[in-house]
Amino acid sequence: DAMVIQNPRYQVTQFGKPVTLSCSQTLNHNVMYWYQQKSSQAPKLLFHYYDKDFNNEADTPDNFQSRRPNTSFCFLDIRSPGLGDAAMYLCATSRRGTNGYTFGSGTRLTVV
Amino acid sequence: AQSVAQPEDQVNVAEGNPLTVKCTYSVSGNPYLFWYVQYPNRGLQFLLKYITGDNLVKGSYGFEAEFNKSQTSFHLKKPSALVSDSALYFCAVRAFFNAGNNRKLIWGLGTSLAVNP
């Protein structure tokens, strides 16, 4: 089935140690999003790619970066994770001209 | 300002009773409205959406939602709740932020639904 896959489901990293979360999709959607969701809160958009065009939210910390090497893959890099970065990170995709968004199962990041 | 409000942090209903999870919105132009459900430690699952057409939208797992333009509401409903419906429910609206094709979802803060056996 076409879907959005996030790996790993659970990630533990050390304070200050760079970490990368990955997202892949088989939907051939041209837009990919990264959201941060803290416990029982609404998802917060960090950035999105419209094809290869990167769009950063104004309040996304510089500590967060993203790469999209091709249509199928998108990565979230956290350069120096702090305790406050512990959260669920959600990847989503959509196709231009449609109104559907497909979410992955998320990666829960723990910072120790 | 464009926004989505879910006025109830938590809704409790007995199994078999009807449930309603409320959502109101404020957005420029015609709203595109969505409901998502989230189970513990999982991603968001799409339930239903309103784009245009009939005000009553039917979605997954027996859920439906009614778009009410005059009240700017999009309440989620189910005639008979199941214990397995217990989860976190998010309402979202797609809104324009810049000229051109730049649209984003604005999210409500979520409503925790507890269905008691």
GROMACS .gro file of C-alpha atoms in nm:
model
  229
    1ASP     CA    1   0.000   0.000   0.000
    2ALA     CA    2   0.112   0.352  -0.072
    3MET     CA    3   0.210   0.516   0.249
    4VAL     CA    4   0.434   0.742   0.453
    5ILE     CA    5   0.695   0.561   0.657
    6GLN     CA    6   0.894   0.707   0.941
    7ASN     CA    7   1.199   0.544   1.090
    8PRO     CA    8   1.269   0.472   1.360
    9ARG     CA    9   0.947   0.468   1.563
   10TYR     CA   10   1.141   0.547   1.879
   11GLN     CA   11   1.474   0.729   1.895
   12VAL     CA   12   1.683   0.800   2.201
   13THR     CA   13   1.966   1.047   2.167
   14GLN     CA   14   2.206   1.217   2.402
   15PHE     CA   15   2.187   1.582   2.487
   16GLY     CA   16   2.382   1.771   2.223
   17LYS     CA   17   2.441   1.471   1.997
   18PRO     CA   18   2.319   1.522   1.638
   19VAL     CA   19   2.030   1.303   1.536
   20THR     CA   20   1.851   1.242   1.206
   21LEU     CA   21   1.495   1.127   1.159
   22SER     CA   22   1.383   0.990   0.828
   23CYS     CA   23   1.062   0.987   0.628
   24SER     CA   24   0.988   0.809   0.304
   25GLN     CA   25   0.678   0.799   0.090
   26THR     CA   26   0.548   0.585  -0.191
   27LEU     CA   27   0.266   0.823  -0.280
   28ASN     CA   28   0.472   1.039  -0.517
   29HIS     CA   29   0.342   1.348  -0.340
   30ASN     CA   30   0.531   1.664  -0.418
   31VAL     CA   31   0.489   1.830  -0.079
   32MET     CA   32   0.643   1.695   0.240
   33TYR     CA   33   0.604   1.840   0.587
   34TRP     CA   34   0.775   1.799   0.924
   35TYR     CA   35   0.575   1.863   1.238
   36GLN     CA   36   0.678   1.862   1.602
   37GLN     CA   37   0.417   1.750   1.851
   38LYS     CA   38   0.468   1.770   2.225
   39SER     CA   39   0.257   1.571   2.464
   40SER     CA   40  -0.118   1.621   2.409
   41GLN     CA   41  -0.059   1.936   2.203
   42ALA     CA   42  -0.143   2.022   1.847
   43PRO     CA   43   0.121   1.949   1.583
   44LYS     CA   44   0.350   2.243   1.511
   45LEU     CA   45   0.476   2.285   1.157
   46LEU     CA   46   0.855   2.313   1.142
   47PHE     CA   47   0.905   2.333   0.765
   48HIS     CA   48   0.789   2.189   0.438
   49TYR     CA   49   0.921   2.115   0.094
   50TYR     CA   50   0.720   2.208  -0.211
   51ASP     CA   51   0.904   1.989  -0.460
   52LYS     CA   52   1.262   2.100  -0.397
   53ASP     CA   53   1.169   2.438  -0.255
   54PHE     CA   54   1.233   2.455   0.117
   55ASN     CA   55   0.994   2.660   0.332
   56ASN     CA   56   1.096   2.727   0.688
   57GLU     CA   57   0.852   2.845   0.951
   58ALA     CA   58   0.958   3.174   1.107
   59ASP     CA   59   0.971   3.031   1.458
   60THR     CA   60   1.154   2.707   1.378
   61PRO     CA   61   1.483   2.706   1.570
   62ASP     CA   62   1.806   2.704   1.373
   63ASN     CA   63   1.887   2.379   1.549
   64PHE     CA   64   1.643   2.208   1.312
   65GLN     CA   65   1.740   2.144   0.952
   66SER     CA   66   1.592   1.936   0.673
   67ARG     CA   67   1.703   1.766   0.356
   68ARG     CA   68   1.506   1.626   0.068
   69PRO     CA   69   1.740   1.443  -0.166
   70ASN     CA   70   1.459   1.318  -0.388
   71THR     CA   71   1.079   1.302  -0.408
   72SER     CA   72   1.055   0.996  -0.187
   73PHE     CA   73   1.274   1.089   0.107
   74CYS     CA   74   1.290   1.372   0.356
   75PHE     CA   75   1.514   1.399   0.661
   76LEU     CA   76   1.494   1.601   0.978
   77ASP     CA   77   1.831   1.683   1.131
   78ILE     CA   78   1.857   1.814   1.485
   79ARG     CA   79   2.207   1.946   1.523
   80SER     CA   80   2.228   1.973   1.900
   81PRO     CA   81   1.922   1.826   2.067
   82GLY     CA   82   1.817   1.975   2.394
   83LEU     CA   83   1.581   1.833   2.653
   84GLY     CA   84   1.309   2.059   2.517
   85ASP     CA   85   1.331   1.891   2.178
   86ALA     CA   86   1.191   1.567   2.313
   87ALA     CA   87   0.867   1.521   2.123
   88MET     CA   88   0.685   1.322   1.859
   89TYR     CA   89   0.799   1.420   1.511
   90LEU     CA   90   0.546   1.370   1.237
   91CYS     CA   91   0.606   1.359   0.865
   92ALA     CA   92   0.321   1.428   0.626
   93THR     CA   93   0.275   1.451   0.251
   94SER     CA   94   0.030   1.607   0.014
   95ARG     CA   95  -0.008   1.654  -0.358
   96ARG     CA   96  -0.046   1.992  -0.517
   97GLY     CA   97  -0.404   2.054  -0.626
   98THR     CA   98  -0.554   1.807  -0.383
   99ASN     CA   99  -0.669   1.856  -0.030
  100GLY     CA  100  -0.551   1.542   0.135
  101TYR     CA  101  -0.265   1.505   0.381
  102THR     CA  102  -0.116   1.169   0.470
  103PHE     CA  103   0.075   1.132   0.793
  104GLY     CA  104   0.336   0.882   0.897
  105SER     CA  105   0.320   0.706   1.232
  106GLY     CA  106   0.572   0.944   1.380
  107THR     CA  107   0.907   0.913   1.555
  108ARG     CA  108   0.911   0.968   1.928
  109LEU     CA  109   1.238   1.133   2.023
  110THR     CA  110   1.374   1.110   2.374
  111VAL     CA  111   1.673   1.322   2.477
  112VAL     CA  112   1.878   1.197   2.771
  113ALA     CA  113  -0.631   3.608   1.266
  114GLN     CA  114  -0.698   3.268   1.121
  115SER     CA  115  -0.761   3.009   1.388
  116VAL     CA  116  -0.928   2.688   1.495
  117ALA     CA  117  -1.086   2.636   1.835
  118GLN     CA  118  -1.175   2.313   2.007
  119PRO     CA  119  -1.348   2.442   2.317
  120GLU     CA  120  -1.339   2.116   2.512
  121ASP     CA  121  -1.013   1.965   2.632
  122GLN     CA  122  -1.191   1.642   2.716
  123VAL     CA  123  -1.519   1.476   2.631
  124ASN     CA  124  -1.654   1.178   2.823
  125VAL     CA  125  -1.935   0.962   2.691
  126ALA     CA  126  -2.077   0.622   2.772
  127GLU     CA  127  -2.041   0.345   2.518
  128GLY     CA  128  -2.341   0.333   2.290
  129ASN     CA  129  -2.430   0.698   2.340
  130PRO     CA  130  -2.391   0.959   2.068
  131LEU     CA  131  -2.079   1.172   2.080
  132THR     CA  132  -1.997   1.523   1.962
  133VAL     CA  133  -1.654   1.684   1.949
  134LYS     CA  134  -1.678   2.054   1.878
  135CYS     CA  135  -1.475   2.268   1.642
  136THR     CA  136  -1.511   2.629   1.532
  137TYR     CA  137  -1.291   2.816   1.292
  138SER     CA  138  -1.198   3.159   1.168
  139VAL     CA  139  -1.040   3.175   0.824
  140SER     CA  140  -1.032   3.400   0.521
  141GLY     CA  141  -1.214   3.268   0.219
  142ASN     CA  142  -1.376   2.929   0.186
  143PRO     CA  143  -1.256   2.688   0.452
  144TYR     CA  144  -1.120   2.344   0.385
  145LEU     CA  145  -1.185   2.156   0.709
  146PHE     CA  146  -1.042   1.832   0.839
  147TRP     CA  147  -1.071   1.595   1.133
  148TYR     CA  148  -0.786   1.370   1.238
  149VAL     CA  149  -0.764   1.112   1.516
  150GLN     CA  150  -0.452   1.020   1.708
  151TYR     CA  151  -0.409   0.709   1.920
  152PRO     CA  152  -0.136   0.702   2.188
  153ASN     CA  153   0.215   0.713   2.043
  154ARG     CA  154   0.084   0.705   1.689
  155GLY     CA  155   0.064   0.943   1.399
  156LEU     CA  156  -0.245   1.127   1.284
  157GLN     CA  157  -0.512   0.935   1.098
  158PHE     CA  158  -0.744   1.112   0.858
  159LEU     CA  159  -1.115   1.083   0.945
  160LEU     CA  160  -1.294   1.315   0.707
  161LYS     CA  161  -1.285   1.649   0.531
  162TYR     CA  162  -1.516   1.917   0.401
  163ILE     CA  163  -1.421   2.099   0.084
  164THR     CA  164  -1.751   2.178  -0.082
  165GLY     CA  165  -2.089   2.021  -0.140
  166ASP     CA  166  -2.313   1.862   0.120
  167ASN     CA  167  -2.276   2.009   0.464
  168LEU     CA  168  -2.290   1.664   0.622
  169VAL     CA  169  -1.971   1.475   0.556
  170LYS     CA  170  -1.932   1.106   0.630
  171GLY     CA  171  -1.592   0.964   0.713
  172SER     CA  172  -1.405   0.668   0.851
  173TYR     CA  173  -1.515   0.444   1.142
  174GLY     CA  174  -1.873   0.573   1.137
  175PHE     CA  175  -1.782   0.935   1.208
  176GLU     CA  176  -1.949   1.228   1.040
  177ALA     CA  177  -1.922   1.604   1.065
  178GLU     CA  178  -2.153   1.888   0.984
  179PHE     CA  179  -2.029   2.207   0.825
  180ASN     CA  180  -2.224   2.509   0.945
  181LYS     CA  181  -2.116   2.823   0.765
  182SER     CA  182  -2.326   3.066   0.967
  183GLN     CA  183  -2.188   2.934   1.294
  184THR     CA  184  -1.840   2.872   1.147
  185SER     CA  185  -1.845   2.527   1.300
  186PHE     CA  186  -1.746   2.178   1.194
  187HIS     CA  187  -1.847   1.947   1.480
  188LEU     CA  188  -1.752   1.581   1.470
  189LYS     CA  189  -2.025   1.333   1.553
  190LYS     CA  190  -2.092   0.964   1.587
  191PRO     CA  191  -2.434   0.812   1.662
  192SER     CA  192  -2.306   0.536   1.890
  193ALA     CA  193  -1.966   0.559   2.059
  194LEU     CA  194  -1.731   0.265   2.104
  195VAL     CA  195  -1.466   0.222   2.371
  196SER     CA  196  -1.215   0.191   2.087
  197ASP     CA  197  -1.302   0.548   1.979
  198SER     CA  198  -1.114   0.676   2.284
  199ALA     CA  199  -0.834   0.890   2.141
  200LEU     CA  200  -0.721   1.246   2.077
  201TYR     CA  201  -0.914   1.428   1.805
  202PHE     CA  202  -0.782   1.725   1.610
  203CYS     CA  203  -0.972   1.966   1.392
  204ALA     CA  204  -0.775   2.153   1.126
  205VAL     CA  205  -0.846   2.412   0.858
  206ARG     CA  206  -0.643   2.479   0.547
  207ALA     CA  207  -0.573   2.847   0.506
  208PHE     CA  208  -0.380   3.081   0.282
  209PHE     CA  209  -0.081   3.254   0.433
  210ASN     CA  210   0.094   3.412   0.141
  211ALA     CA  211   0.012   3.504  -0.215
  212GLY     CA  212   0.008   3.218  -0.456
  213ASN     CA  213  -0.026   2.860  -0.361
  214ASN     CA  214   0.115   2.864  -0.010
  215ARG     CA  215  -0.142   2.696   0.212
  216LYS     CA  216  -0.096   2.546   0.555
  217LEU     CA  217  -0.305   2.361   0.805
  218ILE     CA  218  -0.407   2.545   1.117
  219TRP     CA  219  -0.468   2.302   1.401
  220GLY     CA  220  -0.697   2.304   1.699
  221LEU     CA  221  -0.543   2.209   2.033
  222GLY     CA  222  -0.715   1.872   2.034
  223THR     CA  223  -0.992   1.710   2.233
  224SER     CA  224  -0.937   1.394   2.432
  225LEU     CA  225  -1.234   1.162   2.392
  226ALA     CA  226  -1.292   0.899   2.659
  227VAL     CA  227  -1.562   0.641   2.596
  228ASN     CA  228  -1.653   0.454   2.910
  229PRO     CA  229  -1.779   0.094   2.899
   0.00000   0.00000   0.00000
